Amino acid sequence: MLFIKNGTIVDPVKNTLYRADLQIAEGKIERIIREGEAAPAQIKEHINIEETETIDAEGLLIAPGLADTHVHFREPGFTYKEDIITGAAAAARGGFTEIVLMANTKPPVDNEETLSYVLSRGKETGIHIESCANVTLGMAGKELTDMEKLGEAGAAGFTDDGIPLLDESIVRKAMEKAKSLHKPISFHEENPGMIANNGINAGEAAAFYGIGGSPREAEISLVKRDLELALETGAEVVIQHISAKESVALLREAKAKGAHVHGECTPHHFTLTESAAIEKGTLAKMNPPLREEADRLALIEGLKDGTIDLIATDHAPHAKEEKEKPITEAPSGIIGLETALSLGIRELVEKGYLTMPQLIERMSAAPCRLYGLCGGRIEEGAAASLVLFHPTEKWKVSEFASKSANSPFIGEELPGVVHYTICDGRVIFRLPQSPTK
């Protein structure tokens, strides 16, 4: 039994905030007692017994546990960077209770055995971990996986994230199959034939390093193609980690035409521009790259008007020695689970672009709806998966629960301190000084 008192509920479904206490039992929200309502007698009895833990959430916001549908935990194959256990710890520290993993592991998740391994490892953590399966065998872009069997085995969706699919006929077939299975299919949109050097924008940053970089056209061309195919097939399509203003405009147009498409934006893309790649070097190198201020603002406008409906971290751990290589040799990607909520608060809520319920909607309710996850709601009878955080309290980015520390935000002071993460009624992360009884 868990009793949370004096908190402020963030309801992303009804777009409201209100004061309430929560009674939690058997992993569910048993009762919500709004401020001013008399607590039923059975609640008064419960909170006096030894088996009940009481959390005083005075000053804290209580939101549904965050959901990240674009995560790399590197297992199997690259566990020196991260593994499912350490990744889950980073997720819990960041307030996440629902994770959907990408499939570009070694071996890739193109078969039932690897999928089963990943899902079973996920059950060893305190959070809910799902995984996508690959679209093509070996991520080679030539032959579809047995998507039906992988779906039956528990794949949350399908993607070859990390490697763009260039064969239009393969993409069309994959979308048609995903639609028949009622599963989302996600696409990494960068045409490698247009890219001289990945991870760095073909603009001011590329000029600084004296390289060709990655032009926006590499993204735009594939986004345009896949949005047209999405409209044609009726598939539930996710355009991953959008970086260009033109991509936002194309997505908005496709939604207006009735396509079942979703836009995904990372905290680093709505926070930083290519100037960070100049200042931070490889710690700000990622695919697609950070672009210009006009692109960043277009992403925020897309989040604001609902064109972009998902905030996902693309949490991509790498070893220190890998990121210390020269700019053209170091791998792309940064970690993001432990800073995502704070960046959303600082860049979107504090600057007036989104309300707090709108931020949580894009970080919890919307991804849960799309992937059929159990979180995203605070209602009686719903799963008691929650994050309790102080929206203005500051913390300094330094140490991480992740195995890796490849973040351009190291040393920054950010708002939004997670005090508790609760999954199915169990406290899986607790800030050491947080009060409890």
Tab-separated table of C-alpha atoms in Angstrom:
chain	number	residue	atom	x	y	z
A	1	MET	CA	0.000	0.000	0.000
A	2	LEU	CA	1.225	3.492	-0.885
A	3	PHE	CA	-0.362	6.795	0.047
A	4	ILE	CA	0.782	10.024	-1.636
A	5	LYS	CA	-0.495	13.207	-0.033
A	6	ASN	CA	-0.417	16.942	-0.738
A	7	GLY	CA	0.706	16.672	-4.361
A	8	THR	CA	-0.432	18.474	-7.499
A	9	ILE	CA	-1.652	16.131	-10.223
A	10	VAL	CA	-0.657	16.826	-13.835
A	11	ASP	CA	-3.406	15.338	-15.999
A	12	PRO	CA	-2.182	15.219	-19.629
A	13	VAL	CA	-5.459	13.747	-20.896
A	14	LYS	CA	-7.722	16.505	-19.557
A	15	ASN	CA	-4.959	19.152	-19.750
A	16	THR	CA	-5.429	20.171	-16.105
A	17	LEU	CA	-3.587	20.469	-12.798
A	18	TYR	CA	-5.252	19.911	-9.429
A	19	ARG	CA	-4.327	19.165	-5.819
A	20	ALA	CA	-5.042	15.642	-4.615
A	21	ASP	CA	-3.930	12.642	-2.583
A	22	LEU	CA	-3.506	9.212	-4.162
A	23	GLN	CA	-4.213	5.850	-2.585
A	24	ILE	CA	-2.329	3.063	-4.382
A	25	ALA	CA	-2.830	-0.654	-3.903
A	26	GLU	CA	-1.858	-3.752	-5.903
A	27	GLY	CA	-0.099	-1.661	-8.523
A	28	LYS	CA	-3.171	0.453	-9.329
A	29	ILE	CA	-4.462	3.896	-8.430
A	30	GLU	CA	-7.227	2.817	-6.090
A	31	ARG	CA	-8.571	6.244	-5.218
A	32	ILE	CA	-7.973	9.910	-5.998
A	33	ILE	CA	-8.977	12.277	-3.194
A	34	ARG	CA	-9.151	15.837	-4.529
A	35	GLU	CA	-8.349	18.723	-2.227
A	36	GLY	CA	-11.384	19.585	-0.143
A	37	GLU	CA	-12.905	16.122	-0.379
A	38	ALA	CA	-13.210	14.087	2.807
A	39	ALA	CA	-11.069	10.952	2.745
A	40	PRO	CA	-13.218	7.797	3.013
A	41	ALA	CA	-12.942	5.857	6.231
A	42	GLN	CA	-11.075	2.963	4.636
A	43	ILE	CA	-8.321	5.353	3.517
A	44	LYS	CA	-7.942	6.734	7.012
A	45	GLU	CA	-7.588	3.181	8.246
A	46	HIS	CA	-5.038	2.215	5.579
A	47	ILE	CA	-2.670	5.102	6.225
A	48	ASN	CA	-2.282	4.111	9.857
A	49	ILE	CA	-1.145	0.555	9.286
A	50	GLU	CA	2.520	-0.379	9.131
A	51	GLU	CA	2.310	-1.795	5.605
A	52	THR	CA	1.478	1.604	4.144
A	53	GLU	CA	4.236	3.939	2.998
A	54	THR	CA	3.207	7.580	2.999
A	55	ILE	CA	4.925	10.078	0.694
A	56	ASP	CA	4.434	13.751	1.395
A	57	ALA	CA	4.430	15.344	-2.065
A	58	GLU	CA	4.024	18.931	-0.880
A	59	GLY	CA	5.550	21.188	-3.554
A	60	LEU	CA	5.815	18.334	-6.067
A	61	LEU	CA	3.973	17.654	-9.297
A	62	ILE	CA	2.639	14.129	-9.822
A	63	ALA	CA	2.505	13.075	-13.465
A	64	PRO	CA	2.094	9.763	-15.266
A	65	GLY	CA	5.433	8.016	-15.629
A	66	LEU	CA	7.236	9.258	-18.723
A	67	ALA	CA	7.341	7.102	-21.854
A	68	ASP	CA	10.228	7.093	-24.324
A	69	THR	CA	9.605	5.277	-27.582
A	70	HIS	CA	13.082	5.747	-29.091
A	71	VAL	CA	15.829	4.303	-26.889
A	72	HIS	CA	19.085	2.394	-27.384
A	73	PHE	CA	20.129	0.177	-24.469
A	74	ARG	CA	22.807	-1.513	-26.643
A	75	GLU	CA	22.042	-5.057	-25.494
A	76	PRO	CA	22.888	-7.487	-26.988
A	77	GLY	CA	26.247	-6.749	-28.543
A	78	PHE	CA	27.418	-3.387	-27.239
A	79	THR	CA	27.059	-3.674	-23.471
A	80	TYR	CA	30.277	-1.753	-22.821
A	81	LYS	CA	28.222	1.327	-23.783
A	82	GLU	CA	25.008	0.436	-21.915
A	83	ASP	CA	22.937	-2.589	-21.000
A	84	ILE	CA	19.281	-3.086	-20.225
A	85	ILE	CA	19.829	-2.939	-16.446
A	86	THR	CA	21.885	0.276	-16.433
A	87	GLY	CA	19.646	1.806	-19.073
A	88	ALA	CA	16.604	1.085	-16.940
A	89	ALA	CA	18.306	2.746	-13.972
A	90	ALA	CA	18.918	5.866	-16.074
A	91	ALA	CA	15.295	5.782	-17.191
A	92	ALA	CA	13.991	5.530	-13.622
A	93	ARG	CA	16.209	8.396	-12.511
A	94	GLY	CA	14.779	10.502	-15.326
A	95	GLY	CA	11.162	9.703	-14.422
A	96	PHE	CA	10.513	7.127	-17.165
A	97	THR	CA	8.448	4.004	-16.537
A	98	GLU	CA	7.770	2.983	-20.166
A	99	ILE	CA	10.562	2.340	-22.683
A	100	VAL	CA	10.484	1.131	-26.290
A	101	LEU	CA	13.873	-0.060	-27.503
A	102	MET	CA	15.300	0.243	-30.986
A	103	ALA	CA	16.390	-2.902	-32.813
A	104	ASN	CA	19.887	-2.050	-34.108
A	105	THR	CA	21.704	-4.355	-31.699
A	106	LYS	CA	24.193	-7.137	-32.470
A	107	PRO	CA	22.609	-9.420	-33.471
A	108	PRO	CA	19.762	-7.166	-34.576
A	109	VAL	CA	16.208	-7.837	-33.448
A	110	ASP	CA	15.233	-9.413	-36.747
A	111	ASN	CA	14.336	-12.782	-35.224
A	112	GLU	CA	12.153	-14.119	-32.422
A	113	GLU	CA	15.072	-15.412	-30.346
A	114	THR	CA	16.748	-12.019	-30.002
A	115	LEU	CA	13.416	-10.309	-29.369
A	116	SER	CA	12.609	-12.827	-26.640
A	117	TYR	CA	16.014	-12.254	-25.033
A	118	VAL	CA	15.566	-8.472	-24.943
A	119	LEU	CA	12.038	-8.681	-23.551
A	120	SER	CA	13.031	-11.197	-20.869
A	121	ARG	CA	15.935	-8.981	-19.787
A	122	GLY	CA	13.519	-6.081	-19.595
A	123	LYS	CA	11.436	-8.010	-17.078
A	124	GLU	CA	14.448	-8.015	-14.729
A	125	THR	CA	14.189	-4.248	-14.350
A	126	GLY	CA	11.678	-2.256	-12.339
A	127	ILE	CA	10.177	-0.565	-15.390
A	128	HIS	CA	8.195	-1.609	-18.455
A	129	ILE	CA	10.524	-2.329	-21.371
A	130	GLU	CA	9.200	-3.112	-24.827
A	131	SER	CA	11.171	-3.461	-28.041
A	132	CYS	CA	10.696	-2.842	-31.715
A	133	ALA	CA	11.775	-5.462	-34.218
A	134	ASN	CA	13.586	-4.811	-37.476
A	135	VAL	CA	11.846	-4.089	-40.738
A	136	THR	CA	14.475	-5.882	-42.840
A	137	LEU	CA	16.686	-8.900	-42.268
A	138	GLY	CA	20.084	-7.881	-40.961
A	139	MET	CA	19.027	-4.253	-41.407
A	140	ALA	CA	20.249	-4.686	-44.976
A	141	GLY	CA	17.203	-3.022	-46.526
A	142	LYS	CA	16.595	-5.831	-49.005
A	143	GLU	CA	14.242	-8.415	-47.507
A	144	LEU	CA	11.456	-7.989	-44.978
A	145	THR	CA	11.629	-9.811	-41.682
A	146	ASP	CA	8.778	-12.102	-40.724
A	147	MET	CA	6.903	-9.152	-39.286
A	148	GLU	CA	3.845	-11.231	-38.460
A	149	LYS	CA	5.780	-13.700	-36.294
A	150	LEU	CA	7.731	-10.901	-34.648
A	151	GLY	CA	4.487	-9.105	-33.883
A	152	GLU	CA	3.041	-12.246	-32.343
A	153	ALA	CA	6.257	-12.614	-30.307
A	154	GLY	CA	5.721	-9.207	-28.735
A	155	ALA	CA	7.326	-6.584	-30.978
A	156	ALA	CA	5.913	-3.177	-30.072
A	157	GLY	CA	6.528	-1.864	-33.585
A	158	PHE	CA	9.018	-2.021	-36.426
A	159	THR	CA	12.068	0.027	-37.405
A	160	ASP	CA	15.539	-0.181	-38.899
A	161	ASP	CA	16.477	2.967	-36.975
A	162	GLY	CA	20.087	3.905	-37.614
A	163	ILE	CA	19.964	2.802	-41.244
A	164	PRO	CA	17.577	4.533	-43.665
A	165	LEU	CA	15.490	2.374	-45.992
A	166	LEU	CA	16.217	3.424	-49.565
A	167	ASP	CA	14.172	0.898	-51.563
A	168	GLU	CA	10.729	2.440	-51.992
A	169	SER	CA	9.102	-0.902	-52.800
A	170	ILE	CA	10.412	-2.374	-49.537
A	171	VAL	CA	9.103	0.619	-47.609
A	172	ARG	CA	5.660	0.295	-49.181
A	173	LYS	CA	5.460	-3.437	-48.411
A	174	ALA	CA	6.622	-2.842	-44.851
A	175	MET	CA	3.992	-0.163	-44.295
A	176	GLU	CA	1.264	-2.396	-45.695
A	177	LYS	CA	2.326	-5.252	-43.406
A	178	ALA	CA	2.591	-3.020	-40.337
A	179	LYS	CA	-0.910	-1.716	-41.022
A	180	SER	CA	-2.308	-5.252	-41.219
A	181	LEU	CA	-0.660	-6.028	-37.868
A	182	HIS	CA	-1.911	-2.771	-36.279
A	183	LYS	CA	1.654	-1.839	-35.306
A	184	PRO	CA	3.472	1.484	-35.754
A	185	ILE	CA	6.445	1.600	-38.118
A	186	SER	CA	9.228	4.164	-37.643
A	187	PHE	CA	11.734	5.603	-40.095
A	188	HIS	CA	15.204	7.117	-39.818
A	189	GLU	CA	15.112	9.722	-42.575
A	190	GLU	CA	18.601	10.485	-43.929
A	191	ASN	CA	19.657	9.632	-47.478
A	192	PRO	CA	23.334	8.620	-47.156
A	193	GLY	CA	23.946	9.391	-50.836
A	194	MET	CA	23.540	13.079	-50.048
A	195	ILE	CA	25.757	13.106	-46.950
A	196	ALA	CA	29.503	13.800	-47.001
A	197	ASN	CA	29.950	13.562	-43.217
A	198	ASN	CA	27.124	12.502	-40.936
A	199	GLY	CA	26.311	14.072	-37.581
A	200	ILE	CA	27.305	17.652	-38.477
A	201	ASN	CA	25.053	20.135	-40.274
A	202	ALA	CA	26.175	21.147	-43.749
A	203	GLY	CA	26.330	24.790	-42.803
A	204	GLU	CA	28.188	26.829	-40.214
A	205	ALA	CA	29.325	23.762	-38.245
A	206	ALA	CA	30.613	21.856	-41.276
A	207	ALA	CA	32.464	24.985	-42.446
A	208	PHE	CA	34.064	25.299	-39.002
A	209	TYR	CA	35.430	21.748	-39.245
A	210	GLY	CA	36.296	22.017	-42.940
A	211	ILE	CA	34.045	19.099	-43.909
A	212	GLY	CA	31.014	18.592	-46.139
A	213	GLY	CA	28.602	17.624	-43.385
A	214	SER	CA	24.992	16.505	-43.667
A	215	PRO	CA	22.570	18.701	-45.644
A	216	ARG	CA	18.908	19.116	-44.752
A	217	GLU	CA	17.923	17.728	-48.162
A	218	ALA	CA	19.078	14.280	-47.011
A	219	GLU	CA	16.275	14.299	-44.444
A	220	ILE	CA	13.641	16.182	-46.414
A	221	SER	CA	13.768	13.866	-49.428
A	222	LEU	CA	12.997	10.716	-47.434
A	223	VAL	CA	10.449	12.432	-45.202
A	224	LYS	CA	8.542	13.547	-48.313
A	225	ARG	CA	8.628	10.049	-49.806
A	226	ASP	CA	7.520	8.285	-46.628
A	227	LEU	CA	4.713	10.707	-45.859
A	228	GLU	CA	3.334	10.110	-49.342
A	229	LEU	CA	3.583	6.345	-48.817
A	230	ALA	CA	1.921	6.666	-45.417
A	231	LEU	CA	-1.016	8.472	-47.007
A	232	GLU	CA	-1.189	5.821	-49.725
A	233	THR	CA	-1.024	2.784	-47.408
A	234	GLY	CA	-2.850	4.094	-44.338
A	235	ALA	CA	-0.082	2.801	-42.067
A	236	GLU	CA	0.669	4.254	-38.625
A	237	VAL	CA	4.013	5.899	-39.451
A	238	VAL	CA	6.477	7.662	-37.150
A	239	ILE	CA	8.973	10.111	-38.628
A	240	GLN	CA	11.864	9.829	-36.191
A	241	HIS	CA	14.000	12.613	-34.689
A	242	ILE	CA	12.929	15.429	-37.033
A	243	SER	CA	15.562	18.151	-37.411
A	244	ALA	CA	14.557	20.372	-40.365
A	245	LYS	CA	11.852	23.024	-40.606
A	246	GLU	CA	10.813	21.678	-44.008
A	247	SER	CA	10.152	18.261	-42.466
A	248	VAL	CA	7.814	19.863	-39.929
A	249	ALA	CA	5.910	21.608	-42.718
A	250	LEU	CA	5.611	18.368	-44.728
A	251	LEU	CA	4.349	16.506	-41.656
A	252	ARG	CA	1.772	19.191	-40.952
A	253	GLU	CA	0.544	18.964	-44.540
A	254	ALA	CA	0.340	15.144	-44.433
A	255	LYS	CA	-1.689	15.237	-41.219
A	256	ALA	CA	-4.075	17.741	-42.780
A	257	LYS	CA	-4.606	15.287	-45.657
A	258	GLY	CA	-5.551	12.550	-43.194
A	259	ALA	CA	-2.353	10.502	-43.037
A	260	HIS	CA	-1.840	8.458	-39.860
A	261	VAL	CA	1.572	9.971	-39.206
A	262	HIS	CA	3.412	11.028	-36.092
A	263	GLY	CA	6.350	13.344	-35.603
A	264	GLU	CA	9.090	12.702	-33.094
A	265	CYS	CA	11.378	15.388	-31.669
A	266	THR	CA	14.315	15.007	-29.287
A	267	PRO	CA	15.102	17.389	-26.422
A	268	HIS	CA	18.495	18.160	-27.958
A	269	HIS	CA	16.950	19.187	-31.264
A	270	PHE	CA	14.456	21.573	-29.641
A	271	THR	CA	17.176	22.941	-27.335
A	272	LEU	CA	20.402	23.251	-29.353
A	273	THR	CA	21.595	24.436	-32.758
A	274	GLU	CA	24.691	23.633	-34.814
A	275	SER	CA	26.644	26.154	-32.737
A	276	ALA	CA	26.684	23.493	-29.994
A	277	ALA	CA	28.550	21.167	-32.363
A	278	ILE	CA	31.205	23.866	-32.700
A	279	GLU	CA	31.378	24.459	-28.951
A	280	LYS	CA	30.967	20.884	-27.675
A	281	GLY	CA	32.490	18.910	-30.532
A	282	THR	CA	31.597	15.234	-30.667
A	283	LEU	CA	29.361	15.527	-27.583
A	284	ALA	CA	26.950	17.420	-29.845
A	285	LYS	CA	27.328	15.144	-32.866
A	286	MET	CA	24.205	13.165	-33.677
A	287	ASN	CA	22.119	11.857	-36.580
A	288	PRO	CA	20.340	13.841	-37.857
A	289	PRO	CA	22.534	16.788	-36.887
A	290	LEU	CA	21.681	19.896	-34.936
A	291	ARG	CA	20.678	22.516	-37.469
A	292	GLU	CA	19.855	26.241	-37.466
A	293	GLU	CA	17.837	28.430	-35.114
A	294	ALA	CA	14.965	28.586	-37.610
A	295	ASP	CA	14.807	24.792	-37.539
A	296	ARG	CA	14.803	24.686	-33.736
A	297	LEU	CA	11.966	27.195	-33.585
A	298	ALA	CA	10.006	25.260	-36.221
A	299	LEU	CA	10.319	22.118	-34.100
A	300	ILE	CA	8.967	24.004	-31.094
A	301	GLU	CA	6.079	25.369	-33.168
A	302	GLY	CA	5.382	21.806	-34.308
A	303	LEU	CA	5.291	20.639	-30.692
A	304	LYS	CA	3.080	23.565	-29.801
A	305	ASP	CA	0.428	22.972	-32.489
A	306	GLY	CA	0.533	19.155	-32.233
A	307	THR	CA	2.184	18.504	-35.586
A	308	ILE	CA	4.968	16.863	-33.599
A	309	ASP	CA	3.201	14.697	-31.030
A	310	LEU	CA	6.066	12.706	-29.509
A	311	ILE	CA	9.089	13.778	-27.494
A	312	ALA	CA	11.664	10.963	-27.486
A	313	THR	CA	15.275	11.048	-26.360
A	314	ASP	CA	17.024	8.804	-28.901
A	315	HIS	CA	19.135	7.853	-25.851
A	316	ALA	CA	22.361	6.706	-27.549
A	317	PRO	CA	25.185	5.795	-25.155
A	318	HIS	CA	28.793	5.642	-26.370
A	319	ALA	CA	32.066	4.983	-24.554
A	320	LYS	CA	34.283	7.928	-23.619
A	321	GLU	CA	37.132	6.808	-25.881
A	322	GLU	CA	34.757	6.589	-28.844
A	323	LYS	CA	33.544	10.148	-28.401
A	324	GLU	CA	37.154	11.371	-28.025
A	325	LYS	CA	37.919	10.443	-31.629
A	326	PRO	CA	38.120	13.163	-34.322
A	327	ILE	CA	34.831	14.725	-35.400
A	328	THR	CA	34.575	12.663	-38.594
A	329	GLU	CA	35.350	9.380	-36.802
A	330	ALA	CA	33.439	9.604	-33.525
A	331	PRO	CA	30.013	7.915	-33.449
A	332	SER	CA	26.878	10.023	-33.501
A	333	GLY	CA	24.445	10.204	-30.605
A	334	ILE	CA	24.051	11.380	-27.022
A	335	ILE	CA	22.407	10.078	-23.875
A	336	GLY	CA	19.170	11.771	-22.882
A	337	LEU	CA	16.958	9.925	-20.416
A	338	GLU	CA	18.203	11.770	-17.337
A	339	THR	CA	17.959	15.296	-18.803
A	340	ALA	CA	14.821	15.056	-20.976
A	341	LEU	CA	12.210	16.220	-18.470
A	342	SER	CA	14.387	19.118	-17.319
A	343	LEU	CA	15.025	20.312	-20.863
A	344	GLY	CA	11.309	20.108	-21.621
A	345	ILE	CA	10.559	22.233	-18.568
A	346	ARG	CA	13.260	24.813	-19.322
A	347	GLU	CA	12.818	25.129	-23.076
A	348	LEU	CA	9.084	24.535	-23.527
A	349	VAL	CA	7.203	25.236	-20.286
A	350	GLU	CA	9.221	28.029	-18.692
A	351	LYS	CA	9.410	29.866	-22.046
A	352	GLY	CA	5.647	29.632	-22.505
A	353	TYR	CA	5.430	27.326	-25.512
A	354	LEU	CA	3.648	24.465	-23.720
A	355	THR	CA	1.736	24.091	-20.480
A	356	MET	CA	2.982	21.443	-18.079
A	357	PRO	CA	0.095	19.078	-18.966
A	358	GLN	CA	0.919	19.540	-22.662
A	359	LEU	CA	4.570	18.657	-22.043
A	360	ILE	CA	3.556	15.514	-20.154
A	361	GLU	CA	1.072	14.646	-22.903
A	362	ARG	CA	3.905	14.561	-25.440
A	363	MET	CA	6.249	12.730	-23.061
A	364	SER	CA	3.757	10.205	-21.673
A	365	ALA	CA	0.141	10.050	-22.828
A	366	ALA	CA	0.748	10.318	-26.594
A	367	PRO	CA	3.548	7.729	-26.833
A	368	CYS	CA	1.565	5.354	-24.603
A	369	ARG	CA	-1.484	5.666	-26.863
A	370	LEU	CA	0.524	5.075	-30.021
A	371	TYR	CA	2.310	1.956	-28.767
A	372	GLY	CA	-0.486	0.604	-26.578
A	373	LEU	CA	1.525	1.002	-23.381
A	374	CYS	CA	-0.151	0.799	-19.989
A	375	GLY	CA	0.855	4.250	-18.703
A	376	GLY	CA	0.024	7.820	-19.593
A	377	ARG	CA	-3.008	8.344	-17.314
A	378	ILE	CA	-3.778	9.266	-13.730
A	379	GLU	CA	-7.228	7.789	-13.141
A	380	GLU	CA	-8.798	5.472	-10.616
A	381	GLY	CA	-8.105	1.929	-11.774
A	382	ALA	CA	-5.147	2.956	-13.940
A	383	ALA	CA	-1.622	1.640	-13.451
A	384	ALA	CA	0.176	3.419	-10.621
A	385	SER	CA	3.158	4.421	-12.751
A	386	LEU	CA	4.088	7.962	-11.773
A	387	VAL	CA	6.840	10.536	-11.597
A	388	LEU	CA	6.956	13.019	-8.716
A	389	PHE	CA	9.106	16.051	-9.470
A	390	HIS	CA	9.752	19.626	-8.410
A	391	PRO	CA	9.391	21.824	-11.499
A	392	THR	CA	11.614	24.727	-10.420
A	393	GLU	CA	14.156	23.071	-8.141
A	394	LYS	CA	17.591	23.003	-9.835
A	395	TRP	CA	20.197	20.280	-10.272
A	396	LYS	CA	23.620	20.253	-11.918
A	397	VAL	CA	24.257	17.764	-14.714
A	398	SER	CA	27.314	15.773	-13.647
A	399	GLU	CA	27.093	12.080	-12.829
A	400	PHE	CA	24.754	9.668	-14.585
A	401	ALA	CA	23.078	6.364	-13.797
A	402	SER	CA	23.826	5.423	-17.409
A	403	LYS	CA	27.122	3.660	-18.138
A	404	SER	CA	27.947	6.482	-20.536
A	405	ALA	CA	28.309	10.230	-20.118
A	406	ASN	CA	28.168	11.488	-23.705
A	407	SER	CA	26.009	14.534	-23.053
A	408	PRO	CA	26.474	18.137	-24.219
A	409	PHE	CA	24.614	19.314	-21.104
A	410	ILE	CA	27.294	18.332	-18.573
A	411	GLY	CA	27.935	21.224	-16.196
A	412	GLU	CA	24.588	22.931	-16.838
A	413	GLU	CA	22.125	23.706	-14.057
A	414	LEU	CA	18.638	22.568	-15.042
A	415	PRO	CA	15.194	22.898	-13.456
A	416	GLY	CA	13.040	19.889	-12.694
A	417	VAL	CA	14.277	17.501	-10.030
A	418	VAL	CA	12.772	14.009	-9.997
A	419	HIS	CA	12.091	12.995	-6.392
A	420	TYR	CA	10.317	9.680	-6.980
A	421	THR	CA	9.635	7.357	-9.877
A	422	ILE	CA	6.937	4.769	-9.187
A	423	CYS	CA	6.140	1.851	-11.478
A	424	ASP	CA	3.104	-0.352	-10.791
A	425	GLY	CA	2.930	0.986	-7.247
A	426	ARG	CA	6.604	0.301	-6.452
A	427	VAL	CA	9.088	3.090	-5.767
A	428	ILE	CA	11.913	2.386	-8.228
A	429	PHE	CA	13.784	5.667	-7.783
A	430	ARG	CA	13.919	7.883	-4.729
A	431	LEU	CA	15.976	11.050	-4.357
A	432	PRO	CA	17.993	10.440	-1.167
A	433	GLN	CA	16.648	13.452	0.746
A	434	SER	CA	13.015	12.998	-0.325
A	435	PRO	CA	10.699	12.699	2.711
A	436	THR	CA	8.805	9.522	3.451
A	437	LYS	CA	7.031	8.008	6.432
